[in-house]
mmCIF file of C-alpha atoms in Angstrom:
data_model
loop_
_atom_site.group_PDB
_atom_site.id
_atom_site.type_symbol
_atom_site.label_atom_id
_atom_site.label_comp_id
_atom_site.label_asym_id
_atom_site.label_seq_id
_atom_site.Cartn_x
_atom_site.Cartn_y
_atom_site.Cartn_z
ATOM 1 C CA MET Z 1 117.540 -51.734 -114.189
ATOM 2 C CA LEU Z 2 120.150 -49.193 -114.244
ATOM 3 C CA ILE Z 3 122.963 -49.309 -111.643
ATOM 4 C CA ARG Z 4 124.496 -46.069 -110.850
ATOM 5 C CA ASN Z 5 126.656 -43.746 -108.512
ATOM 6 C CA GLU Z 6 124.756 -42.772 -105.690
ATOM 7 C CA GLN Z 7 123.944 -38.729 -106.209
ATOM 8 C CA PRO Z 8 123.237 -36.372 -102.995
ATOM 9 C CA GLU Z 9 120.019 -36.136 -104.139
ATOM 10 C CA ASP Z 10 119.209 -39.766 -103.872
ATOM 11 C CA ARG Z 11 120.078 -39.641 -99.626
ATOM 12 C CA LEU Z 12 117.102 -39.798 -98.364
ATOM 13 C CA ALA Z 13 115.330 -42.506 -100.350
ATOM 14 C CA VAL Z 14 118.894 -44.502 -99.828
ATOM 15 C CA GLU Z 15 118.128 -43.682 -95.813
ATOM 16 C CA ARG Z 16 114.639 -45.522 -96.467
ATOM 17 C CA LEU Z 17 115.698 -47.923 -98.224
ATOM 18 C CA ASN Z 18 117.925 -49.288 -95.818
ATOM 19 C CA ARG Z 19 115.791 -48.425 -92.454
ATOM 20 C CA ASP Z 20 112.771 -50.187 -95.160
ATOM 21 C CA ALA Z 21 115.096 -53.361 -96.279
ATOM 22 C CA PHE Z 22 116.880 -54.483 -92.282
ATOM 23 C CA GLY Z 23 113.363 -53.140 -90.521
ATOM 24 C CA ARG Z 24 115.767 -50.937 -88.188
ATOM 25 C CA PRO Z 25 117.846 -47.826 -88.477
ATOM 26 C CA ASP Z 26 121.247 -49.161 -88.090
ATOM 27 C CA GLU Z 27 122.779 -49.674 -91.173
ATOM 28 C CA ALA Z 28 120.953 -46.195 -92.143
ATOM 29 C CA GLU Z 29 123.175 -44.989 -89.572
ATOM 30 C CA LEU Z 30 126.163 -46.693 -90.314
ATOM 31 C CA ILE Z 31 126.100 -45.164 -93.324
ATOM 32 C CA GLU Z 32 125.783 -41.744 -92.136
ATOM 33 C CA ARG Z 33 128.634 -42.417 -89.889
ATOM 34 C CA LEU Z 34 130.835 -43.710 -93.034
ATOM 35 C CA ARG Z 35 129.751 -40.482 -94.982
ATOM 36 C CA ALA Z 36 130.933 -38.199 -92.007
ATOM 37 C CA ASP Z 37 134.228 -39.735 -91.136
ATOM 38 C CA GLY Z 38 134.802 -39.533 -95.306
ATOM 39 C CA ALA Z 39 135.297 -43.228 -95.563
ATOM 40 C CA ILE Z 40 133.213 -44.453 -98.657
ATOM 41 C CA ALA Z 41 134.628 -45.261 -101.361
ATOM 42 C CA PHE Z 42 131.647 -45.108 -103.665
ATOM 43 C CA SER Z 43 127.812 -46.103 -103.095
ATOM 44 C CA LEU Z 44 125.582 -47.128 -105.979
ATOM 45 C CA VAL Z 45 122.039 -47.264 -106.437
ATOM 46 C CA ALA Z 46 119.673 -49.709 -108.262
ATOM 47 C CA VAL Z 47 117.079 -48.018 -110.110
ATOM 48 C CA ALA Z 48 113.949 -49.830 -111.563
ATOM 49 C CA MET Z 49 110.486 -47.263 -113.123
ATOM 50 C CA ASP Z 50 112.538 -44.007 -111.464
ATOM 51 C CA ARG Z 51 112.765 -45.808 -107.959
ATOM 52 C CA ILE Z 52 115.493 -46.234 -105.993
ATOM 53 C CA VAL Z 53 115.081 -50.652 -105.067
ATOM 54 C CA GLY Z 54 118.691 -51.012 -103.942
ATOM 55 C CA HIS Z 55 121.823 -49.478 -102.514
ATOM 56 C CA LEU Z 56 125.242 -51.011 -101.522
ATOM 57 C CA VAL Z 57 128.339 -48.903 -100.202
ATOM 58 C CA MET Z 58 131.882 -49.995 -100.547
ATOM 59 C CA SER Z 59 134.280 -48.462 -97.717
ATOM 60 C CA TRP Z 60 138.183 -48.767 -97.803
ATOM 61 C CA LEU Z 61 138.954 -51.089 -94.791
ATOM 62 C CA PRO Z 62 142.579 -50.802 -93.482
ATOM 63 C CA THR Z 63 143.682 -54.253 -94.110
ATOM 64 C CA THR Z 64 146.913 -55.937 -93.675
ATOM 65 C CA MET Z 65 148.640 -59.646 -94.692
ATOM 66 C CA ASP Z 66 151.619 -60.050 -93.260
ATOM 67 C CA GLY Z 67 152.677 -56.880 -92.285
ATOM 68 C CA ARG Z 68 152.153 -55.674 -95.809
ATOM 69 C CA ASP Z 69 149.026 -53.241 -96.236
ATOM 70 C CA VAL Z 70 146.399 -54.391 -98.943
ATOM 71 C CA GLU Z 71 144.124 -52.038 -100.185
ATOM 72 C CA ALA Z 72 140.868 -53.711 -99.298
ATOM 73 C CA LEU Z 73 137.013 -52.339 -99.468
ATOM 74 C CA ALA Z 74 134.293 -53.563 -97.035
ATOM 75 C CA LEU Z 75 131.010 -54.405 -98.745
ATOM 76 C CA ALA Z 76 128.404 -53.315 -96.231
ATOM 77 C CA PRO Z 77 125.912 -52.271 -95.974
ATOM 78 C CA MET Z 78 123.840 -53.585 -99.665
ATOM 79 C CA ALA Z 79 120.252 -53.113 -99.022
ATOM 80 C CA VAL Z 80 117.096 -54.166 -101.640
ATOM 81 C CA LEU Z 81 113.734 -52.948 -101.204
ATOM 82 C CA PRO Z 82 111.840 -55.517 -99.630
ATOM 83 C CA LYS Z 83 109.524 -55.592 -102.936
ATOM 84 C CA ALA Z 84 112.035 -56.142 -104.932
ATOM 85 C CA GLN Z 85 114.067 -58.999 -103.226
ATOM 86 C CA ARG Z 86 114.846 -62.056 -105.414
ATOM 87 C CA MET Z 87 114.769 -60.621 -108.626
ATOM 88 C CA GLY Z 88 118.210 -59.692 -109.618
ATOM 89 C CA VAL Z 89 118.764 -56.552 -107.864
ATOM 90 C CA GLY Z 90 121.779 -57.527 -105.288
ATOM 91 C CA SER Z 91 122.910 -59.625 -107.804
ATOM 92 C CA LYS Z 92 123.398 -56.450 -110.417
ATOM 93 C CA LEU Z 93 124.864 -54.441 -107.010
ATOM 94 C CA VAL Z 94 127.233 -56.945 -106.010
ATOM 95 C CA ALA Z 95 128.705 -57.538 -109.717
ATOM 96 C CA ALA Z 96 128.675 -53.518 -110.501
ATOM 97 C CA ALA Z 97 130.551 -52.742 -107.256
ATOM 98 C CA VAL Z 98 133.319 -55.574 -108.089
ATOM 99 C CA ASP Z 99 133.758 -54.112 -111.636
ATOM 100 C CA ALA Z 100 134.119 -50.358 -109.637
ATOM 101 C CA ALA Z 101 136.513 -51.800 -106.949
ATOM 102 C CA ARG Z 102 138.857 -53.030 -109.386
ATOM 103 C CA ASP Z 103 138.438 -50.067 -111.668
ATOM 104 C CA ILE Z 104 139.763 -48.092 -108.279
ATOM 105 C CA GLY Z 105 142.660 -49.978 -107.515
ATOM 106 C CA ALA Z 106 141.117 -52.331 -104.963
ATOM 107 C CA GLU Z 107 143.158 -55.485 -104.546
ATOM 108 C CA ALA Z 108 140.505 -57.177 -102.141
ATOM 109 C CA VAL Z 109 136.730 -57.114 -100.899
ATOM 110 C CA ILE Z 110 135.495 -58.051 -97.178
ATOM 111 C CA VAL Z 111 132.134 -58.611 -96.685
ATOM 112 C CA LEU Z 112 129.755 -59.751 -93.679
ATOM 113 C CA GLY Z 113 126.753 -61.336 -95.867
ATOM 114 C CA HIS Z 114 124.817 -64.443 -96.420
ATOM 115 C CA PRO Z 115 127.249 -67.871 -97.161
ATOM 116 C CA ASP Z 116 124.871 -68.750 -100.165
ATOM 117 C CA PHE Z 117 124.654 -65.426 -101.903
ATOM 118 C CA TYR Z 118 128.414 -64.354 -102.196
ATOM 119 C CA PRO Z 119 130.428 -67.136 -103.081
ATOM 120 C CA ARG Z 120 128.835 -66.699 -106.557
ATOM 121 C CA PHE Z 121 130.633 -63.992 -107.029
ATOM 122 C CA GLY Z 122 134.054 -65.415 -106.062
ATOM 123 C CA PHE Z 123 133.852 -64.230 -101.925
ATOM 124 C CA SER Z 124 135.426 -66.900 -99.793
ATOM 125 C CA ALA Z 125 135.484 -67.950 -96.217
ATOM 126 C CA LYS Z 126 137.965 -70.534 -97.003
ATOM 127 C CA LEU Z 127 140.834 -66.881 -97.941
ATOM 128 C CA ALA Z 128 139.305 -64.805 -94.908
ATOM 129 C CA GLN Z 129 140.210 -67.644 -92.367
ATOM 130 C CA ARG Z 130 143.489 -65.897 -92.106
ATOM 131 C CA LEU Z 131 142.385 -62.681 -91.575
ATOM 132 C CA ASP Z 132 142.132 -61.748 -88.034
ATOM 133 C CA GLY Z 133 138.950 -59.099 -86.865
ATOM 134 C CA PRO Z 134 135.938 -58.768 -85.238
ATOM 135 C CA PHE Z 135 134.075 -61.515 -87.337
ATOM 136 C CA SER Z 136 134.872 -65.284 -88.191
ATOM 137 C CA GLY Z 137 132.859 -68.061 -89.499
ATOM 138 C CA ASP Z 138 131.221 -68.880 -93.191
ATOM 139 C CA ALA Z 139 129.092 -65.202 -93.568
ATOM 140 C CA PHE Z 140 133.169 -63.625 -93.232
ATOM 141 C CA MET Z 141 134.390 -63.780 -96.937
ATOM 142 C CA ALA Z 142 136.989 -62.307 -98.929
ATOM 143 C CA LEU Z 143 137.542 -61.556 -102.943
ATOM 144 C CA GLU Z 144 140.773 -61.067 -104.685
ATOM 145 C CA LEU Z 145 140.665 -58.611 -107.037
ATOM 146 C CA ARG Z 146 144.606 -58.633 -107.335
ATOM 147 C CA PRO Z 147 145.488 -62.320 -107.759
ATOM 148 C CA GLY Z 148 148.236 -63.132 -103.960
ATOM 149 C CA ALA Z 149 146.809 -59.924 -102.762
ATOM 150 C CA LEU Z 150 145.833 -61.825 -99.801
ATOM 151 C CA ALA Z 151 148.670 -64.373 -99.670
ATOM 152 C CA GLY Z 152 150.165 -64.885 -96.931
ATOM 153 C CA GLU Z 153 150.292 -66.495 -93.169
ATOM 154 C CA ARG Z 154 148.117 -64.150 -91.183
ATOM 155 C CA GLY Z 155 146.272 -60.587 -91.681
ATOM 156 C CA LEU Z 156 144.685 -57.808 -89.956
ATOM 157 C CA VAL Z 157 141.096 -56.134 -91.220
ATOM 158 C CA ALA Z 158 140.394 -52.946 -88.674
ATOM 159 C CA TYR Z 159 137.230 -51.594 -89.347
ATOM 160 C CA PRO Z 160 137.022 -48.314 -88.925
ATOM 161 C CA ALA Z 161 135.017 -46.518 -85.596
ATOM 162 C CA ALA Z 162 131.793 -45.744 -87.813
ATOM 163 C CA PHE Z 163 131.113 -49.875 -88.595
ATOM 164 C CA GLY Z 164 131.046 -49.285 -84.056
ATOM 165 C CA ILE Z 165 132.963 -52.595 -83.857
ATOM 166 C CA ALA Z 166 136.174 -53.508 -81.938
ATOM 167 C CA SER Z 167 138.848 -54.365 -84.552
ATOM 168 C CA HIS Z 168 141.879 -56.632 -83.296
#
């Protein structure tokens, strides 16, 4: 399996993949809104047997901690073709995305995802508890790429309008 940056010619396959993986158009439409807004930091695809079997988007996520800016990214959405699930595609995508986020100077990554999956990559619900935003609970997790990036008393996460959710 190859993990690489999404190319313009991948867009239709990525749209189909997200629709198939989630069984609805919402995530594919989110990706298009993020693209239109110029909010995507990077987009990765997983390719196996000349077919895109996985996709992950990282977009810039306005975040502050105790009033100071934190260079943070939102990991959303991530999709794996239903036939390719439970084969390590998602794990390889997340590992590559965390490395790529570090490479572009991101200090933290925020995700709303499965609490049994993301902690293996260092994501922590406890770390995200100090972040005010539209989400909370065990599925709302953060990962520091720069130690201390999310240290402080209170933080604020303001999801871009493309997400279609109210931020605090």
